[in-house]
């Protein structure tokens, strides 16, 4: 519930401290119900749950004792809507509005869990979040405050120690010390490339200029299967803002931009609200925290082009131009936005900064693997049980992520591959499941960390189709400026498309590899030079699948519609007629009734006996609806 | 567009341009605001932007066609967007699109039905991959779909 307070400028670290103290006191002793309003839970109806809980609190006259908070993503999207109660530490998955009163009466007032609503897995009942296996292996730095702070209330963030790192930096560290602290932490960029953040800051800091510098937050999140950055902005926008203000101080910038995808209206709204509140408190804008330093953040909305996530294309887009990448011989840190020295970092990179300052570079460097420090946020999705948003220490194995956190495969197909790195990444097969997940190991197996999409695929996914999917994406998103990328992605797509349709000749795999090599070597920007990765990695690990398409004209996974045929096993058909009802083109014929094998003499006399159904393969559009609805698996896909 | 509509569009566009102080660097933002109002970029608005910002019309069109956020065609009454993000793709988004195209009578490459009732678009990852495959109808998210569910979803629009 809103604290009715006017926001006045905080003029010193002491004033910030005392505000945090007052906020803590005010929250102390009050119970809190945190309802996840992240996109996943919202789609499952958490908005209604939130309203119902507020209503229940109102009806019981508990507005002063109980805070009902709509928070950002708690992570375990597969079990949404999620509700967390503090300080009693109770975790409820799949909550419905009807549960609201019981939750308030029993668990909030009575501090007792409602057994019926608790999460049960593997014979165990989990009372609190930390007992849920999904959270057990995680280490939450960036997502630490998700579910604890209301993203629309800066006071929540301040109460939890927010902006203290900024205060410390402004009053205690000279800029160069901030840069060395970040360097010492080993933080590497989370936007894909993994460039050492401290080194980037240092080269920008070192430039002397009268004209001003910029810092930019890359919130374009173009990877077509990832939502980490968006979840961070929706759940805890202030950690990104605080990180940017610290970075601006370190490199000497007075103006910054957040470049955010247009498709993220909720994140945009949350950010704008957060910026406004930070300005009200004097944590942003003129004379920050009374230090005499100024820094302002503008918001630039992206136009929905994947290539605009690339640094030079992104700055072109902010300048109001077409987002075409420029040549990379001049570094953005020397000449970036409007030709000025610019530091561009990803959302998650910025979000790590306040914690590094607060807890020290040594602490941060103690987490993770040799060359990759700290944690990484992934959106873990696909054919596993526990899909959602996770944060794990670098160096954890793929198996731990998939089996311990993800809970193993959902459905009855076995594991086939995990895709990381988005369109610039690749597919990793089962025999690499024990590999470490960090920047360098992923590159070794022909994939990439990327921004953090992790899609688990089972035997029902076709690897050629996946490669075709990414190349289709890349050929559409190629800006067209350089020939190898523009034409190369098109050519690779066309070959893959022919393979999927069973129209490719035996020599085309060689041609595909040849083009892939050429595109990799000669493209202007990383979009092109990494575009062959989805092809090369699937060719490396799943070559037999390509060959089955080309040589045998078969799609082993049963995905490529040109290479599959549907038929009905006449023995198994129970003459229910559901397939014919669903068929959009009416190409299934038969008579509904009792299956002949089970019919009695009487049934025959009364005309109740059906006739097994048959598919007219000439007319069939291979939509697969019959396959989906058949109750006896009589429909076969070959 | 009728004459009155054209006049209105120009007036609205002028207001948007004014709110940004008619600066060249805000071209994309201006187009975004116009797009938000009309769900597409009406030609008279584009001409006005070109004139007022002193950017040639071909350059305005180049920007307008480069970014996926812009559309040059008016859209139908209901907007259906199918998520074609990776998670949704492997869980069958192409089958949803096939079913929608079939049910709506859309030809390959056609976005809006002839009666202007529906527009079908693709979008990449709407952020609830755990519900894949996903589509949105006028902003409302539907998840865990199979092609069989499409006809019910369309019926709800009538
Ligand atoms: C085609 C392409 C798309 C990219 N998309 C993104 C993106 O969506 N988000 C992002 O943070 N970085 C993206 N990058 C990486 C950026 O160019 C840049 O390296 C990064 O934002 C720097 O921040 P970091 O060092 O904190 O990772 C992309 C790069 C390329 C080549
Ligand atoms: S891929 Fe469809 S919601 Fe993420």
Tab-separated table of C-alpha atoms in Angstrom, chain A residues 21-417:
chain	number	residue	atom	x	y	z
A	21	UNK	CA	16.151	3.618	8.856
A	22	UNK	CA	12.752	5.247	9.057
A	23	UNK	CA	11.446	3.096	6.233
A	24	UNK	CA	12.700	-0.035	7.925
A	25	UNK	CA	11.045	0.947	11.143
A	26	UNK	CA	7.795	1.620	9.390
A	27	UNK	CA	7.863	-1.757	7.665
A	28	UNK	CA	8.994	-3.572	10.792
A	29	UNK	CA	6.391	-5.831	12.293
A	30	UNK	CA	4.098	-5.534	9.323
A	31	UNK	CA	3.198	-8.583	7.371
A	32	UNK	CA	3.682	-8.582	3.658
A	33	UNK	CA	1.946	-10.485	0.889
A	34	UNK	CA	3.942	-10.345	-2.305
A	35	UNK	CA	2.046	-11.298	-5.447
A	36	UNK	CA	4.099	-11.821	-8.606
A	37	UNK	CA	2.876	-9.510	-11.354
A	38	UNK	CA	5.538	-10.551	-13.856
A	39	UNK	CA	4.376	-11.240	-17.395
A	40	UNK	CA	4.187	-15.012	-16.919
A	41	UNK	CA	2.151	-14.913	-13.727
A	42	UNK	CA	-0.023	-12.113	-15.083
A	43	UNK	CA	-0.954	-14.297	-18.037
A	44	UNK	CA	-1.974	-16.956	-15.519
A	45	UNK	CA	-4.246	-14.495	-13.752
A	46	UNK	CA	-2.093	-13.041	-10.980
A	47	UNK	CA	-3.733	-9.643	-11.487
A	48	UNK	CA	-7.008	-11.109	-10.239
A	49	UNK	CA	-5.222	-12.810	-7.350
A	50	UNK	CA	-3.662	-9.491	-6.361
A	51	UNK	CA	-7.052	-7.778	-6.398
A	52	UNK	CA	-8.695	-10.591	-4.432
A	53	UNK	CA	-6.006	-10.460	-1.746
A	54	UNK	CA	-6.318	-6.696	-1.441
A	55	UNK	CA	-10.042	-7.071	-1.120
A	56	UNK	CA	-9.718	-9.751	1.546
A	57	UNK	CA	-7.336	-7.537	3.507
A	58	UNK	CA	-9.781	-4.657	3.180
A	59	UNK	CA	-12.739	-6.726	4.302
A	60	UNK	CA	-10.886	-7.832	7.396
A	61	UNK	CA	-9.881	-4.258	8.115
A	62	UNK	CA	-6.178	-5.099	8.056
A	63	UNK	CA	-4.927	-2.331	5.771
A	64	UNK	CA	-2.641	-0.948	8.423
A	65	UNK	CA	-1.057	-4.222	9.414
A	66	UNK	CA	-0.703	-5.992	6.115
A	67	UNK	CA	1.081	-4.748	3.019
A	68	UNK	CA	-0.121	-6.267	-0.248
A	69	UNK	CA	2.528	-5.804	-2.873
A	70	UNK	CA	2.579	-6.450	-6.595
A	71	UNK	CA	6.154	-7.443	-7.349
A	72	UNK	CA	8.283	-8.359	-10.327
A	73	UNK	CA	9.044	-11.895	-11.499
A	74	UNK	CA	9.758	-14.387	-8.697
A	75	UNK	CA	11.209	-16.808	-11.216
A	76	UNK	CA	9.223	-20.018	-11.202
A	77	UNK	CA	6.878	-19.028	-14.020
A	78	UNK	CA	5.747	-22.603	-14.598
A	79	UNK	CA	3.857	-22.548	-11.295
A	80	UNK	CA	2.311	-19.088	-11.486
A	81	UNK	CA	0.562	-17.179	-10.005
A	82	UNK	CA	3.093	-17.134	-7.173
A	83	UNK	CA	2.524	-15.591	-3.758
A	84	UNK	CA	5.131	-15.145	-1.009
A	85	UNK	CA	4.381	-14.202	2.583
A	86	UNK	CA	6.934	-12.457	4.782
A	87	UNK	CA	8.159	-12.521	7.496
A	88	UNK	CA	6.521	-15.938	7.927
A	89	UNK	CA	8.315	-17.178	4.837
A	90	UNK	CA	5.550	-19.118	3.162
A	91	UNK	CA	5.519	-19.870	-0.558
A	92	UNK	CA	2.360	-20.593	-2.532
A	93	UNK	CA	2.314	-21.624	-6.189
A	94	UNK	CA	-0.715	-21.678	-8.529
A	95	UNK	CA	-2.819	-19.439	-6.319
A	96	UNK	CA	-6.324	-18.581	-7.453
A	97	UNK	CA	-8.482	-15.639	-6.336
A	98	UNK	CA	-10.697	-18.008	-4.321
A	99	UNK	CA	-7.743	-18.807	-2.044
A	100	UNK	CA	-7.327	-15.182	-0.958
A	101	UNK	CA	-9.405	-15.146	2.231
A	102	UNK	CA	-7.977	-18.417	3.502
A	103	UNK	CA	-4.441	-17.197	2.896
A	104	UNK	CA	-5.064	-13.992	4.805
A	105	UNK	CA	-6.903	-15.615	7.689
A	106	UNK	CA	-4.737	-18.689	8.210
A	107	UNK	CA	-1.326	-17.697	6.953
A	108	UNK	CA	-1.077	-13.963	7.370
A	109	UNK	CA	-2.991	-13.547	10.635
A	110	UNK	CA	-2.369	-17.049	11.915
A	111	UNK	CA	1.161	-17.456	10.524
A	112	UNK	CA	0.316	-21.048	9.581
A	113	UNK	CA	0.725	-22.506	6.120
A	114	UNK	CA	-2.330	-23.894	4.338
A	115	UNK	CA	-1.174	-27.388	3.460
A	116	UNK	CA	-3.489	-27.715	0.472
A	117	UNK	CA	-1.810	-24.753	-1.195
A	118	UNK	CA	1.817	-25.639	-0.554
A	119	UNK	CA	4.095	-26.872	-3.319
A	120	UNK	CA	4.713	-30.588	-3.291
A	121	UNK	CA	7.432	-32.325	-5.236
A	122	UNK	CA	9.151	-35.693	-5.012
A	123	UNK	CA	7.144	-36.668	-1.927
A	124	UNK	CA	8.223	-33.498	-0.132
A	125	UNK	CA	6.109	-30.528	0.892
A	126	UNK	CA	7.878	-27.191	0.595
A	127	UNK	CA	6.839	-24.501	3.004
A	128	UNK	CA	9.153	-21.730	1.920
A	129	UNK	CA	10.907	-20.680	-1.238
A	130	UNK	CA	14.301	-21.979	-0.164
A	131	UNK	CA	12.897	-25.507	0.220
A	132	UNK	CA	11.775	-25.546	-3.412
A	133	UNK	CA	14.439	-27.382	-5.466
A	134	UNK	CA	14.102	-24.816	-8.270
A	135	UNK	CA	15.546	-22.133	-6.004
A	136	UNK	CA	17.980	-24.384	-4.145
A	137	UNK	CA	20.878	-24.208	-6.609
A	138	UNK	CA	20.447	-20.586	-7.474
A	139	UNK	CA	22.491	-17.665	-6.263
A	140	UNK	CA	20.600	-14.410	-6.530
A	141	UNK	CA	22.561	-11.181	-6.805
A	142	UNK	CA	20.728	-9.382	-9.560
A	143	UNK	CA	17.361	-10.968	-8.786
A	144	UNK	CA	17.906	-10.816	-5.019
A	145	UNK	CA	15.236	-8.216	-4.378
A	146	UNK	CA	12.643	-9.601	-6.785
A	147	UNK	CA	9.563	-10.268	-4.738
A	148	UNK	CA	10.808	-8.097	-1.884
A	149	UNK	CA	10.498	-4.664	-3.446
A	150	UNK	CA	7.600	-3.066	-5.237
A	151	UNK	CA	9.145	-1.816	-8.482
A	152	UNK	CA	6.928	1.238	-8.359
A	153	UNK	CA	8.081	2.255	-4.873
A	154	UNK	CA	11.585	3.618	-4.642
A	155	UNK	CA	11.165	3.583	-0.867
A	156	UNK	CA	11.227	-0.230	-0.907
A	157	UNK	CA	14.574	-0.188	-2.658
A	158	UNK	CA	15.964	2.437	-0.292
A	159	UNK	CA	14.686	0.469	2.689
A	160	UNK	CA	16.665	-2.567	1.481
A	161	UNK	CA	19.878	-0.539	1.298
A	162	UNK	CA	19.427	0.835	-2.199
A	163	UNK	CA	21.492	3.821	-3.374
A	164	UNK	CA	23.926	3.293	-0.478
A	165	UNK	CA	26.564	2.161	-2.953
A	166	UNK	CA	26.063	5.346	-4.911
A	167	UNK	CA	26.429	7.437	-1.765
A	168	UNK	CA	29.605	5.617	-0.847
A	169	UNK	CA	31.089	6.058	-4.283
A	170	UNK	CA	30.259	9.753	-4.527
A	171	UNK	CA	31.718	10.617	-1.157
A	172	UNK	CA	34.509	8.107	-0.626
A	173	UNK	CA	35.946	6.904	-3.918
A	174	UNK	CA	37.648	8.912	-6.629
A	175	UNK	CA	36.334	7.825	-10.065
A	176	UNK	CA	39.446	5.838	-10.943
A	177	UNK	CA	39.007	3.740	-7.803
A	178	UNK	CA	35.469	2.861	-8.843
A	179	UNK	CA	36.812	1.691	-12.178
A	180	UNK	CA	39.524	-0.400	-10.533
A	181	UNK	CA	36.997	-1.940	-8.191
A	182	UNK	CA	34.873	-3.020	-11.145
A	183	UNK	CA	37.975	-4.289	-12.962
A	184	UNK	CA	39.073	-6.259	-9.910
A	185	UNK	CA	35.668	-7.885	-9.613
A	186	UNK	CA	36.164	-9.545	-12.992
A	187	UNK	CA	32.693	-8.462	-14.160
A	188	UNK	CA	32.202	-9.172	-17.850
A	189	UNK	CA	29.423	-7.767	-20.016
A	190	UNK	CA	26.175	-9.731	-19.802
A	191	UNK	CA	24.861	-8.591	-23.197
A	192	UNK	CA	26.546	-11.373	-25.114
A	193	UNK	CA	30.174	-10.644	-25.848
A	194	UNK	CA	31.474	-10.855	-22.290
A	195	UNK	CA	33.842	-7.897	-22.649
A	196	UNK	CA	35.485	-6.939	-19.324
A	197	UNK	CA	33.401	-4.077	-17.968
A	198	UNK	CA	36.206	-2.428	-16.016
A	199	UNK	CA	38.397	-2.254	-19.092
A	200	UNK	CA	35.616	-0.638	-21.088
A	201	UNK	CA	35.028	1.954	-18.385
A	202	UNK	CA	38.723	2.681	-18.089
A	203	UNK	CA	39.176	3.443	-21.774
A	204	UNK	CA	36.232	5.837	-21.643
A	205	UNK	CA	37.368	7.433	-18.395
A	206	UNK	CA	40.824	8.045	-19.826
A	207	UNK	CA	39.513	10.156	-22.716
A	208	UNK	CA	39.787	13.856	-21.998
A	209	UNK	CA	37.049	15.945	-23.497
A	210	UNK	CA	35.174	19.171	-22.933
A	211	UNK	CA	32.080	18.031	-24.807
A	212	UNK	CA	30.733	15.466	-22.393
A	213	UNK	CA	30.436	11.709	-22.379
A	214	UNK	CA	27.530	9.292	-22.365
A	215	UNK	CA	26.621	6.077	-20.643
A	216	UNK	CA	23.977	3.892	-22.222
A	217	UNK	CA	21.990	0.946	-20.981
A	218	UNK	CA	21.277	-1.608	-23.671
A	219	UNK	CA	17.755	-2.838	-22.974
A	220	UNK	CA	16.987	-3.874	-26.525
A	221	UNK	CA	16.921	-7.584	-25.665
A	222	UNK	CA	16.592	-8.791	-29.208
A	223	UNK	CA	17.192	-12.497	-28.632
A	224	UNK	CA	13.888	-14.064	-29.697
A	225	UNK	CA	13.564	-16.385	-26.728
A	226	UNK	CA	14.749	-14.410	-23.765
A	227	UNK	CA	13.211	-12.131	-21.182
A	228	UNK	CA	15.861	-11.620	-18.508
A	229	UNK	CA	16.518	-7.938	-19.042
A	230	UNK	CA	12.871	-7.193	-19.194
A	231	UNK	CA	12.257	-9.045	-15.936
A	232	UNK	CA	15.060	-7.153	-14.217
A	233	UNK	CA	13.618	-3.815	-15.326
A	234	UNK	CA	10.109	-4.815	-14.365
A	235	UNK	CA	11.110	-6.173	-10.967
A	236	UNK	CA	13.859	-3.911	-9.721
A	237	UNK	CA	14.518	-0.943	-12.011
A	238	UNK	CA	16.466	1.014	-9.408
A	239	UNK	CA	19.365	-1.391	-9.365
A	240	UNK	CA	19.877	-0.612	-13.068
A	241	UNK	CA	19.547	3.119	-12.482
A	242	UNK	CA	21.902	3.091	-9.502
A	243	UNK	CA	24.425	1.109	-11.532
A	244	UNK	CA	24.250	3.677	-14.310
A	245	UNK	CA	24.717	6.644	-11.979
A	246	UNK	CA	27.760	4.947	-10.452
A	247	UNK	CA	29.119	4.205	-13.926
A	248	UNK	CA	28.529	7.776	-15.048
A	249	UNK	CA	30.469	9.081	-12.069
A	250	UNK	CA	33.290	6.640	-12.757
A	251	UNK	CA	33.756	7.591	-16.406
A	252	UNK	CA	32.761	11.245	-16.099
A	253	UNK	CA	29.459	11.283	-17.979
A	254	UNK	CA	26.638	13.692	-17.287
A	255	UNK	CA	24.048	12.242	-19.573
A	256	UNK	CA	22.807	8.752	-20.217
A	257	UNK	CA	20.262	6.779	-22.210
A	258	UNK	CA	18.292	3.648	-21.692
A	259	UNK	CA	17.533	2.134	-25.072
A	260	UNK	CA	14.529	-0.068	-24.539
A	261	UNK	CA	12.580	-2.363	-26.815
A	262	UNK	CA	9.259	-0.973	-27.876
A	263	UNK	CA	7.582	-4.327	-27.276
A	264	UNK	CA	8.148	-3.928	-23.542
A	265	UNK	CA	5.472	-1.425	-22.487
A	266	UNK	CA	5.375	-2.626	-18.896
A	267	UNK	CA	9.139	-2.381	-18.451
A	268	UNK	CA	9.127	1.055	-20.080
A	269	UNK	CA	6.423	2.260	-17.783
A	270	UNK	CA	8.127	0.865	-14.686
A	271	UNK	CA	11.430	2.459	-15.685
A	272	UNK	CA	9.899	5.843	-16.323
A	273	UNK	CA	8.188	5.771	-12.980
A	274	UNK	CA	11.452	4.755	-11.297
A	275	UNK	CA	13.400	7.542	-13.012
A	276	UNK	CA	10.828	10.062	-11.887
A	277	UNK	CA	11.046	8.900	-8.276
A	278	UNK	CA	14.839	8.890	-8.330
A	279	UNK	CA	14.770	12.486	-9.581
A	280	UNK	CA	12.330	13.486	-6.832
A	281	UNK	CA	14.795	12.256	-4.234
A	282	UNK	CA	17.737	13.903	-5.922
A	283	UNK	CA	19.354	10.542	-6.703
A	284	UNK	CA	19.356	11.509	-10.338
A	285	UNK	CA	19.539	14.882	-12.040
A	286	UNK	CA	21.157	17.959	-10.531
A	287	UNK	CA	23.507	17.810	-7.539
A	288	UNK	CA	23.039	14.136	-6.776
A	289	UNK	CA	22.933	13.448	-3.040
A	290	UNK	CA	24.377	16.893	-2.460
A	291	UNK	CA	27.660	15.881	-4.072
A	292	UNK	CA	27.624	18.602	-6.705
A	293	UNK	CA	27.549	15.940	-9.441
A	294	UNK	CA	24.897	15.952	-12.176
A	295	UNK	CA	23.631	13.067	-14.229
A	296	UNK	CA	20.439	12.698	-16.238
A	297	UNK	CA	18.985	9.607	-17.895
A	298	UNK	CA	16.823	9.774	-21.028
A	299	UNK	CA	14.740	6.947	-22.377
A	300	UNK	CA	14.933	6.006	-26.047
A	301	UNK	CA	12.397	3.552	-27.341
A	302	UNK	CA	13.749	1.029	-29.837
A	303	UNK	CA	12.026	0.408	-33.103
A	304	UNK	CA	12.052	-3.365	-33.093
A	305	UNK	CA	15.151	-4.270	-35.064
A	306	UNK	CA	17.456	-6.997	-33.795
A	307	UNK	CA	20.555	-5.328	-35.194
A	308	UNK	CA	19.904	-2.259	-33.023
A	309	UNK	CA	21.194	-4.252	-30.061
A	310	UNK	CA	24.627	-3.914	-31.664
A	311	UNK	CA	26.494	-0.949	-30.225
A	312	UNK	CA	27.025	1.208	-33.320
A	313	UNK	CA	23.561	0.478	-34.711
A	314	UNK	CA	22.089	1.321	-31.338
A	315	UNK	CA	23.729	4.719	-31.188
A	316	UNK	CA	22.630	5.419	-34.767
A	317	UNK	CA	19.092	4.589	-33.729
A	318	UNK	CA	19.213	6.950	-30.729
A	319	UNK	CA	20.366	9.641	-33.121
A	320	UNK	CA	17.137	9.059	-35.042
A	321	UNK	CA	18.719	7.273	-37.972
A	322	UNK	CA	18.383	3.858	-39.539
A	323	UNK	CA	20.082	1.350	-37.253
A	324	UNK	CA	22.954	0.220	-39.416
A	325	UNK	CA	26.174	-0.831	-37.736
A	326	UNK	CA	29.306	1.146	-38.493
A	327	UNK	CA	32.823	-0.123	-38.879
A	328	UNK	CA	34.465	-1.036	-35.604
A	329	UNK	CA	37.928	0.460	-36.057
A	330	UNK	CA	36.919	3.379	-33.827
A	331	UNK	CA	35.836	2.322	-30.380
A	332	UNK	CA	32.537	3.498	-28.987
A	333	UNK	CA	34.363	4.381	-25.786
A	334	UNK	CA	36.226	7.052	-27.744
A	335	UNK	CA	33.624	8.055	-30.269
A	336	UNK	CA	30.116	6.758	-29.679
A	337	UNK	CA	26.824	8.579	-29.432
A	338	UNK	CA	27.027	11.855	-31.388
A	339	UNK	CA	30.736	11.226	-31.694
A	340	UNK	CA	31.329	11.476	-27.962
A	341	UNK	CA	33.016	8.943	-25.665
A	342	UNK	CA	30.348	6.440	-24.666
A	343	UNK	CA	30.057	3.440	-22.402
A	344	UNK	CA	27.411	0.960	-23.458
A	345	UNK	CA	26.473	-1.854	-21.107
A	346	UNK	CA	23.703	-4.351	-20.892
A	347	UNK	CA	20.884	-4.136	-18.305
A	348	UNK	CA	22.193	-7.053	-16.275
A	349	UNK	CA	25.746	-5.682	-16.321
A	350	UNK	CA	24.538	-2.396	-14.828
A	351	UNK	CA	22.392	-4.243	-12.314
A	352	UNK	CA	25.466	-6.023	-10.924
A	353	UNK	CA	27.340	-2.799	-10.208
A	354	UNK	CA	25.668	-1.647	-6.931
A	355	UNK	CA	26.168	-5.055	-5.301
A	356	UNK	CA	29.827	-5.176	-6.332
A	357	UNK	CA	30.408	-1.792	-4.728
A	358	UNK	CA	28.444	-2.750	-1.648
A	359	UNK	CA	30.017	-6.152	-1.028
A	360	UNK	CA	33.381	-5.617	-2.635
A	361	UNK	CA	35.150	-6.918	-5.692
A	362	UNK	CA	36.730	-9.738	-3.746
A	363	UNK	CA	33.365	-11.144	-2.757
A	364	UNK	CA	32.148	-10.949	-6.365
A	365	UNK	CA	35.294	-12.555	-7.731
A	366	UNK	CA	34.887	-15.442	-5.302
A	367	UNK	CA	31.721	-16.484	-7.159
A	368	UNK	CA	31.907	-18.166	-10.526
A	369	UNK	CA	34.581	-19.855	-12.574
A	370	UNK	CA	38.125	-19.013	-13.617
A	371	UNK	CA	37.371	-16.564	-16.404
A	372	UNK	CA	33.748	-15.751	-15.622
A	373	UNK	CA	32.929	-14.186	-12.289
A	374	UNK	CA	29.634	-13.702	-10.546
A	375	UNK	CA	26.308	-15.064	-11.657
A	376	UNK	CA	24.263	-15.142	-14.850
A	377	UNK	CA	20.542	-14.769	-15.267
A	378	UNK	CA	18.931	-17.146	-17.747
A	379	UNK	CA	15.443	-17.597	-19.030
A	380	UNK	CA	15.172	-21.348	-18.751
A	381	UNK	CA	12.419	-22.560	-21.032
A	382	UNK	CA	11.344	-25.306	-23.398
A	383	UNK	CA	10.736	-28.969	-22.696
A	384	UNK	CA	11.548	-29.006	-18.982
A	385	UNK	CA	9.289	-29.047	-15.956
A	386	UNK	CA	10.308	-25.881	-14.103
A	387	UNK	CA	10.494	-23.152	-16.662
A	388	UNK	CA	11.256	-19.649	-15.528
A	389	UNK	CA	13.823	-17.031	-14.704
A	390	UNK	CA	16.945	-18.275	-12.929
A	391	UNK	CA	20.197	-16.839	-11.636
A	392	UNK	CA	23.092	-19.231	-11.178
A	393	UNK	CA	26.785	-18.930	-10.374
A	394	UNK	CA	28.970	-19.060	-13.469
A	395	UNK	CA	30.558	-22.461	-13.845
A	396	UNK	CA	27.494	-24.468	-12.820
A	397	UNK	CA	27.001	-27.419	-15.162
A	398	UNK	CA	24.262	-27.664	-17.748
A	399	UNK	CA	23.090	-30.840	-16.062
A	400	UNK	CA	22.621	-29.076	-12.741
A	401	UNK	CA	20.583	-26.398	-14.443
A	402	UNK	CA	18.403	-28.787	-16.370
A	403	UNK	CA	17.950	-31.538	-13.818
A	404	UNK	CA	18.203	-29.857	-10.402
A	405	UNK	CA	16.726	-26.473	-11.174
A	406	UNK	CA	14.643	-27.342	-14.216
A	407	UNK	CA	13.375	-30.545	-12.604
A	408	UNK	CA	14.181	-32.641	-15.672
A	409	UNK	CA	12.237	-33.136	-18.861
A	410	UNK	CA	8.531	-32.505	-19.052
A	411	UNK	CA	6.441	-34.874	-21.120
A	412	UNK	CA	7.605	-38.252	-22.268
A	413	UNK	CA	10.375	-37.447	-24.703
A	414	UNK	CA	14.063	-37.642	-23.847
A	415	UNK	CA	16.532	-34.751	-23.804
A	416	UNK	CA	17.983	-33.810	-27.147
A	417	UNK	CA	19.733	-30.448	-26.976
